[in-house]
Amino acid sequence: MKILLTGGAGYIGSHANKLLSSRGHETVVADNLGRGHREAVRWGRLAQVDLLDEATLDKLFEAEKFDAVMHFAALIFVGESVKHPGRYYRNNVQGSLNLLRAMRKYGVGRIIFSSTAAVYGTPETSPLPEDHTLGPINPYGWSKLMIEQTIRDFCSAYGMKAVIFRYFNAAGADPERETGEKHDPENHLIPLVLKAVRNPARSLKIFGSDYDTPDGTCVRDYIHVCDLAASHLLGVESLMEPGGEGTARVYNVGNGEGFSVREVIEATAKVTGKKPRVEQAPRRSGDAARLVASSEKLKRELGWRPEYPELVKIIEHAWAWEQTLPVD
Ligand code: UFG
């Protein structure tokens, strides 16, 4: 298959690119390199394209005939989205609309979309099934939910087929250390704990210790980035099967087990043999207390099984990758 990966120079996209390439698929990465990294595109080809630039996007679709699109490109930080909502709606929603328009124009009918646990808002049950009430509590989550709906509407109007993955907390890195997490600035918990372990001048701020959770800190479901990538391979294979035109299937991707911020810090200390300096800080706006996935549907329908479900293994891989980066 020939697959377009928007955002393929980013964290999750680069792991999917490696996996797809290793399975003999031809990949083309479309990335504006705003937050992605040229050196992360180690497989397939790179086209420097911003999804907000419709003319360049059209040229890409004119030049290549894609069997499917995996749409990873997005701004992804909850806190930033609360401060700069316009940036998130423009980049994420308008960019996706442009992509769907180009897919329709050039007859590409299969899409896999990177959605998020943030579409659920405040959970009423745990673990969360896909049919739980939706109600984002931050603009990032809203931008992803709006795109989900746009994809559903494009599917029913134009006979396209989609798989929507709602990621929980992507973590870890390629065990061969060929790619990994590198956000600038970094906002995610595990790399920030690892950076604080490496650099004693840094400390780790715990955002909120008064949540309604066993130790008062937020609980998240950490999912190995390679297991996320594996779900995409299964997803695109299922889209190649006949039938299903006009439908968008939704799957959660998580391990079904929640860990608090303090538990992540303890697990990191076990892996690295060192404890970071920790500071209590106020809650970060837009954070839900607890987000844990039920991925039963993904297991049942696509036969997905996580290869690295243990938090310690996830942190070990993240630690091995972190040590390939300069101390900062
Ligand atoms: N946290 C800290 N200190 C930090 C960084 C994070 O205490 O320095 C806490 C956060 O408050 C949160 C938890 O660690 O409770 C995890 O935070 P991350 O920033 O690593 O991840 P988020 O849960 O905010 O967001 C991630 C993805 C989103 C996705 C969301 C869904 O980045 O794309 O998971 O759960 F929407």
Short mmCIF file of C-alpha atoms and ligand atoms in Angstrom, two decimals:
data_model
loop_
_atom_site.label_atom_id
_atom_site.label_comp_id
_atom_site.label_asym_id
_atom_site.label_seq_id
_atom_site.Cartn_x
_atom_site.Cartn_y
_atom_site.Cartn_z
CA MET A 1 0.00 0.00 0.00
CA LYS A 2 1.02 3.59 -0.50
CA ILE A 3 0.15 5.55 2.64
CA LEU A 4 0.27 9.27 3.36
CA LEU A 5 1.24 10.11 6.96
CA THR A 6 0.43 13.67 7.92
CA GLY A 7 2.54 14.59 10.94
CA GLY A 8 4.84 11.65 10.20
CA ALA A 9 7.84 13.66 11.48
CA GLY A 10 6.28 13.70 14.93
CA TYR A 11 6.36 11.32 17.85
CA ILE A 12 3.54 8.85 17.06
CA GLY A 13 3.71 9.31 13.28
CA SER A 14 7.41 8.42 13.13
CA HIS A 15 6.81 5.14 15.01
CA ALA A 16 3.94 4.28 12.64
CA ASN A 17 6.18 5.14 9.69
CA LYS A 18 8.85 2.72 10.90
CA LEU A 19 6.33 -0.09 11.40
CA LEU A 20 4.57 0.41 8.05
CA SER A 21 7.89 0.56 6.20
CA SER A 22 9.10 -2.61 7.91
CA ARG A 23 5.95 -4.33 6.59
CA GLY A 24 6.74 -3.31 3.01
CA HIS A 25 4.35 -0.38 2.67
CA GLU A 26 5.39 2.75 0.79
CA THR A 27 5.08 5.83 2.98
CA VAL A 28 5.04 9.55 2.25
CA VAL A 29 5.25 11.93 5.20
CA ALA A 30 3.51 15.31 4.90
CA ASP A 31 4.71 17.55 7.71
CA ASN A 32 5.15 21.31 8.05
CA LEU A 33 8.12 20.64 10.39
CA GLY A 34 6.69 23.25 12.76
CA ARG A 35 6.95 20.82 15.65
CA GLY A 36 8.06 17.67 13.85
CA HIS A 37 11.70 16.83 13.10
CA ARG A 38 13.23 16.25 9.68
CA GLU A 39 15.60 13.66 11.17
CA ALA A 40 12.62 11.63 12.46
CA VAL A 41 11.67 10.83 8.85
CA ARG A 42 14.02 7.88 8.50
CA TRP A 43 11.64 5.81 6.39
CA GLY A 44 9.76 6.70 3.22
CA ARG A 45 9.83 10.20 1.74
CA LEU A 46 9.22 13.64 3.25
CA ALA A 47 7.07 16.31 1.62
CA GLN A 48 7.20 19.58 3.55
CA VAL A 49 3.54 20.54 3.43
CA ASP A 50 1.36 22.60 5.74
CA LEU A 51 -2.23 21.39 5.75
CA LEU A 52 -3.35 25.01 5.83
CA ASP A 53 -1.72 25.49 2.40
CA GLU A 54 -4.33 24.02 0.07
CA ALA A 55 -2.39 24.61 -3.17
CA THR A 56 0.65 22.63 -1.97
CA LEU A 57 -1.59 19.92 -0.59
CA ASP A 58 -3.31 19.60 -3.98
CA LYS A 59 0.07 19.29 -5.70
CA LEU A 60 0.99 16.41 -3.40
CA PHE A 61 -2.26 14.56 -4.10
CA GLU A 62 -1.85 15.22 -7.83
CA ALA A 63 1.65 13.75 -7.84
CA GLU A 64 0.95 10.63 -5.74
CA LYS A 65 -1.88 8.12 -5.71
CA PHE A 66 -2.45 7.15 -2.08
CA ASP A 67 -4.37 4.07 -0.95
CA ALA A 68 -4.96 5.54 2.51
CA VAL A 69 -4.15 8.49 4.76
CA MET A 70 -3.07 8.39 8.41
CA HIS A 71 -3.73 11.80 9.88
CA PHE A 72 -1.41 12.43 12.83
CA ALA A 73 -0.66 16.13 12.23
CA ALA A 74 -2.00 18.33 15.03
CA LEU A 75 -1.16 20.64 17.88
CA ILE A 76 -1.45 18.43 20.95
CA PHE A 77 -1.03 20.30 24.23
CA VAL A 78 -4.03 20.63 26.52
CA GLY A 79 -2.59 23.57 28.49
CA GLU A 80 -1.55 25.49 25.36
CA SER A 81 -5.00 24.96 23.86
CA VAL A 82 -6.63 26.60 26.87
CA LYS A 83 -4.36 29.66 26.43
CA HIS A 84 -4.53 29.81 22.62
CA PRO A 85 -7.82 28.25 21.45
CA GLY A 86 -7.81 29.97 18.04
CA ARG A 87 -4.46 28.38 17.21
CA TYR A 88 -5.93 24.94 17.94
CA TYR A 89 -9.16 25.37 15.97
CA ARG A 90 -7.34 26.84 12.98
CA ASN A 91 -4.49 24.36 12.83
CA ASN A 92 -6.35 21.19 13.82
CA VAL A 93 -9.87 21.71 12.47
CA GLN A 94 -9.17 23.79 9.36
CA GLY A 95 -6.10 21.69 8.50
CA SER A 96 -8.16 18.49 8.70
CA LEU A 97 -10.94 19.98 6.61
CA ASN A 98 -8.39 20.86 3.92
CA LEU A 99 -7.03 17.32 4.03
CA LEU A 100 -10.51 15.78 3.67
CA ARG A 101 -11.30 18.14 0.81
CA ALA A 102 -8.14 17.08 -1.02
CA MET A 103 -8.86 13.38 -0.35
CA ARG A 104 -12.31 13.77 -1.82
CA LYS A 105 -11.05 15.75 -4.83
CA TYR A 106 -8.38 13.16 -5.64
CA GLY A 107 -10.47 10.09 -4.86
CA VAL A 108 -8.66 8.86 -1.74
CA GLY A 109 -11.36 7.21 0.37
CA ARG A 110 -9.62 5.72 3.45
CA ILE A 111 -8.51 7.65 6.52
CA ILE A 112 -7.17 6.80 9.96
CA PHE A 113 -7.49 9.67 12.39
CA SER A 114 -5.60 10.34 15.61
CA SER A 115 -8.21 11.36 18.15
CA THR A 116 -7.85 11.49 21.90
CA ALA A 117 -9.20 10.52 25.30
CA ALA A 118 -9.71 14.26 25.79
CA VAL A 119 -13.01 14.01 23.84
CA TYR A 120 -14.63 12.33 26.87
CA GLY A 121 -14.24 15.25 29.25
CA THR A 122 -15.05 14.27 32.82
CA PRO A 123 -15.55 10.49 32.95
CA GLU A 124 -18.65 9.07 34.61
CA THR A 125 -17.26 5.52 34.53
CA SER A 126 -13.81 3.98 34.45
CA PRO A 127 -12.52 2.40 32.29
CA LEU A 128 -14.11 4.43 29.51
CA PRO A 129 -15.88 2.65 26.66
CA GLU A 130 -16.21 4.34 23.25
CA ASP A 131 -19.92 5.01 23.74
CA HIS A 132 -19.34 7.04 26.92
CA THR A 133 -20.83 10.57 26.82
CA LEU A 134 -18.59 13.01 24.97
CA GLY A 135 -17.87 16.44 26.44
CA PRO A 136 -14.35 17.83 26.14
CA ILE A 137 -13.17 20.19 28.86
CA ASN A 138 -10.50 21.95 26.80
CA PRO A 139 -10.15 23.36 23.25
CA TYR A 140 -7.70 20.61 22.26
CA GLY A 141 -10.34 17.96 22.99
CA TRP A 142 -13.01 20.01 21.23
CA SER A 143 -10.83 20.42 18.14
CA LYS A 144 -10.42 16.63 17.92
CA LEU A 145 -14.13 15.98 18.48
CA MET A 146 -15.02 18.47 15.74
CA ILE A 147 -12.70 16.64 13.35
CA GLU A 148 -14.22 13.26 14.32
CA GLN A 149 -17.64 14.63 13.39
CA THR A 150 -16.36 16.12 10.13
CA ILE A 151 -14.89 12.74 9.19
CA ARG A 152 -18.19 10.97 9.99
CA ASP A 153 -20.06 13.45 7.81
CA PHE A 154 -17.57 13.08 4.92
CA CYS A 155 -17.89 9.29 5.18
CA SER A 156 -21.66 9.34 4.96
CA ALA A 157 -21.82 12.04 2.27
CA TYR A 158 -19.06 10.72 0.00
CA GLY A 159 -18.77 7.01 0.79
CA MET A 160 -15.38 7.33 2.49
CA LYS A 161 -14.21 4.83 5.18
CA ALA A 162 -12.54 5.81 8.43
CA VAL A 163 -10.99 4.43 11.58
CA ILE A 164 -10.78 6.88 14.47
CA PHE A 165 -8.37 6.00 17.27
CA ARG A 166 -8.82 7.73 20.61
CA TYR A 167 -5.35 7.61 22.12
CA PHE A 168 -4.85 7.68 25.84
CA ASN A 169 -1.36 8.77 27.01
CA ALA A 170 1.24 7.85 24.41
CA ALA A 171 4.58 7.07 26.05
CA GLY A 172 7.78 5.05 25.59
CA ALA A 173 9.92 4.90 22.47
CA ASP A 174 11.16 2.63 19.73
CA PRO A 175 13.10 -0.15 21.55
CA GLU A 176 15.84 0.18 18.88
CA ARG A 177 16.10 3.90 19.71
CA GLU A 178 15.67 4.94 16.08
CA THR A 179 12.92 7.37 17.07
CA GLY A 180 11.27 8.62 20.25
CA GLU A 181 9.59 11.53 21.96
CA LYS A 182 11.08 14.99 21.36
CA HIS A 183 8.68 17.86 21.91
CA ASP A 184 9.94 21.41 22.16
CA PRO A 185 8.96 22.59 24.68
CA GLU A 186 8.28 19.27 26.38
CA ASN A 187 5.00 19.12 28.31
CA HIS A 188 4.46 15.41 28.83
CA LEU A 189 4.93 13.80 32.20
CA ILE A 190 7.29 10.86 31.51
CA PRO A 191 9.93 12.76 29.48
CA LEU A 192 9.78 15.62 32.01
CA VAL A 193 10.41 13.22 34.91
CA LEU A 194 13.33 11.69 32.97
CA LYS A 195 14.79 15.14 32.19
CA ALA A 196 14.54 16.06 35.88
CA VAL A 197 16.38 12.84 36.76
CA ARG A 198 19.19 13.66 34.34
CA ASN A 199 19.49 17.34 35.16
CA PRO A 200 19.52 18.18 38.89
CA ALA A 201 18.91 21.86 38.02
CA ARG A 202 15.42 20.86 36.94
CA SER A 203 12.52 19.84 39.13
CA LEU A 204 9.27 18.13 38.29
CA LYS A 205 6.13 20.07 39.12
CA ILE A 206 3.16 17.94 40.19
CA PHE A 207 0.12 19.73 38.81
CA GLY A 208 -2.51 19.31 41.52
CA SER A 209 -2.48 17.06 44.61
CA ASP A 210 -6.14 17.53 45.55
CA TYR A 211 -7.88 15.48 42.87
CA ASP A 212 -10.43 12.86 43.85
CA THR A 213 -7.96 9.99 43.26
CA PRO A 214 -6.22 7.66 45.76
CA ASP A 215 -3.12 9.86 46.16
CA GLY A 216 -4.67 13.16 45.00
CA THR A 217 -2.73 13.32 41.71
CA CYS A 218 -4.17 12.73 38.22
CA VAL A 219 -4.48 9.19 36.91
CA ARG A 220 -3.69 8.35 33.29
CA ASP A 221 -3.52 5.26 31.08
CA TYR A 222 -0.02 5.14 29.54
CA ILE A 223 0.16 3.28 26.25
CA HIS A 224 3.40 2.32 24.50
CA VAL A 225 3.84 4.27 21.28
CA CYS A 226 4.73 1.05 19.40
CA ASP A 227 1.42 -0.49 20.51
CA LEU A 228 -0.32 2.62 19.19
CA ALA A 229 1.54 2.24 15.90
CA ALA A 230 0.48 -1.43 15.76
CA SER A 231 -3.18 -0.40 16.06
CA HIS A 232 -2.72 1.75 12.94
CA LEU A 233 -1.39 -1.15 10.92
CA LEU A 234 -4.43 -3.25 11.92
CA GLY A 235 -6.69 -0.28 11.21
CA VAL A 236 -5.41 0.31 7.68
CA GLU A 237 -5.54 -3.41 6.89
CA SER A 238 -9.19 -3.44 7.98
CA LEU A 239 -9.93 -0.45 5.74
CA MET A 240 -8.53 -2.36 2.76
CA GLU A 241 -11.14 -5.08 3.22
CA PRO A 242 -14.22 -4.73 1.02
CA GLY A 243 -17.32 -2.99 2.40
CA GLY A 244 -17.81 -0.39 5.11
CA GLU A 245 -18.12 2.58 2.76
CA GLY A 246 -19.82 5.49 4.49
CA THR A 247 -18.78 4.42 7.99
CA ALA A 248 -16.31 5.62 10.61
CA ARG A 249 -15.35 3.13 13.33
CA VAL A 250 -14.06 4.43 16.68
CA TYR A 251 -11.60 2.62 18.97
CA ASN A 252 -9.95 3.57 22.25
CA VAL A 253 -6.27 2.69 22.49
CA GLY A 254 -5.00 2.22 26.04
CA ASN A 255 -3.94 -0.48 28.48
CA GLY A 256 -6.98 -0.28 30.76
CA GLU A 257 -4.85 0.48 33.81
CA GLY A 258 -4.39 3.89 35.41
CA PHE A 259 -1.28 5.29 37.12
CA SER A 260 -1.12 8.47 39.17
CA VAL A 261 1.54 11.13 38.66
CA ARG A 262 3.22 9.97 41.89
CA GLU A 263 3.18 6.34 40.74
CA VAL A 264 4.85 7.36 37.48
CA ILE A 265 7.55 9.19 39.46
CA GLU A 266 8.12 6.09 41.63
CA ALA A 267 8.31 3.78 38.61
CA THR A 268 10.81 6.14 36.99
CA ALA A 269 12.96 6.07 40.11
CA LYS A 270 12.98 2.25 39.90
CA VAL A 271 14.04 2.29 36.25
CA THR A 272 16.70 4.99 36.52
CA GLY A 273 17.88 4.38 40.07
CA LYS A 274 17.43 8.11 40.80
CA LYS A 275 14.65 10.30 42.13
CA PRO A 276 13.85 13.67 40.54
CA ARG A 277 13.35 16.80 42.62
CA VAL A 278 9.61 17.29 42.96
CA GLU A 279 7.54 20.43 43.63
CA GLN A 280 3.83 20.69 44.35
CA ALA A 281 2.11 23.04 41.93
CA PRO A 282 -1.48 24.15 41.35
CA ARG A 283 -3.76 22.16 39.03
CA ARG A 284 -3.13 22.66 35.31
CA SER A 285 -6.27 23.93 33.66
CA GLY A 286 -8.03 21.50 31.32
CA ASP A 287 -6.84 18.34 33.16
CA ALA A 288 -9.35 15.58 34.00
CA ALA A 289 -8.75 13.68 37.27
CA ARG A 290 -8.80 10.21 35.73
CA LEU A 291 -8.65 8.91 32.13
CA VAL A 292 -8.45 5.14 31.69
CA ALA A 293 -9.40 3.30 28.50
CA SER A 294 -11.44 0.25 27.80
CA SER A 295 -9.85 -1.10 24.60
CA GLU A 296 -12.02 -4.22 24.49
CA LYS A 297 -13.57 -3.17 21.17
CA LEU A 298 -10.16 -2.83 19.53
CA LYS A 299 -9.13 -6.26 20.83
CA ARG A 300 -12.39 -7.86 19.78
CA GLU A 301 -12.79 -6.33 16.32
CA LEU A 302 -9.20 -5.89 15.12
CA GLY A 303 -7.40 -8.49 17.26
CA TRP A 304 -5.07 -5.88 18.80
CA ARG A 305 -2.90 -6.98 21.75
CA PRO A 306 -0.42 -4.64 23.41
CA GLU A 307 3.15 -5.92 23.27
CA TYR A 308 4.41 -3.63 26.06
CA PRO A 309 1.57 -3.13 28.55
CA GLU A 310 3.81 -2.74 31.66
CA LEU A 311 4.52 0.81 32.82
CA VAL A 312 8.10 -0.12 33.78
CA LYS A 313 8.85 -1.38 30.26
CA ILE A 314 7.34 1.78 28.76
CA ILE A 315 9.56 3.92 31.01
CA GLU A 316 12.64 1.77 30.26
CA HIS A 317 12.24 2.45 26.54
CA ALA A 318 11.58 6.16 27.16
CA TRP A 319 14.73 6.29 29.36
CA ALA A 320 16.91 4.56 26.75
CA TRP A 321 15.71 7.08 24.14
CA GLU A 322 16.04 10.10 26.47
CA GLN A 323 19.72 9.28 26.93
CA THR A 324 20.30 9.70 23.18
CA LEU A 325 19.26 13.39 23.58
CA PRO A 326 21.44 16.16 25.02
CA VAL A 327 20.85 16.94 28.70
CA ASP A 328 18.58 19.99 28.99
N1 UFG B 1 1.80 16.46 34.77
C1 UFG B 1 2.43 16.95 35.90
N2 UFG B 1 3.59 17.64 35.73
C2 UFG B 1 4.14 17.88 34.50
C3 UFG B 1 3.48 17.37 33.36
C4 UFG B 1 2.31 16.67 33.55
O1 UFG B 1 1.97 16.79 37.03
O2 UFG B 1 5.18 18.55 34.43
C5 UFG B 1 0.57 15.68 34.95
C6 UFG B 1 -0.61 16.31 34.23
O3 UFG B 1 -1.24 17.27 35.01
C7 UFG B 1 -1.45 15.08 33.95
C8 UFG B 1 -0.43 13.95 33.77
O4 UFG B 1 0.76 14.42 34.36
O5 UFG B 1 -2.25 14.80 35.04
C9 UFG B 1 -0.16 13.60 32.33
O6 UFG B 1 0.11 14.81 31.64
P1 UFG B 1 0.66 14.85 30.15
O7 UFG B 1 0.87 16.29 29.81
O8 UFG B 1 1.79 13.92 30.01
O9 UFG B 1 -0.53 14.24 29.32
P2 UFG B 1 -2.07 14.68 29.25
O10 UFG B 1 -2.85 13.66 30.03
O11 UFG B 1 -2.30 16.09 29.60
O12 UFG B 1 -2.36 14.63 27.69
C10 UFG B 1 -2.16 13.49 26.93
C11 UFG B 1 -1.95 13.88 25.50
C12 UFG B 1 -3.19 14.48 24.96
C13 UFG B 1 -4.38 13.63 25.26
C14 UFG B 1 -4.47 13.26 26.70
C15 UFG B 1 -5.58 12.31 26.92
O13 UFG B 1 -0.91 14.82 25.37
O14 UFG B 1 -3.03 14.59 23.57
O15 UFG B 1 -3.25 12.66 27.06
O16 UFG B 1 -5.44 11.70 28.15
F1 UFG B 1 -5.50 14.29 24.97
#
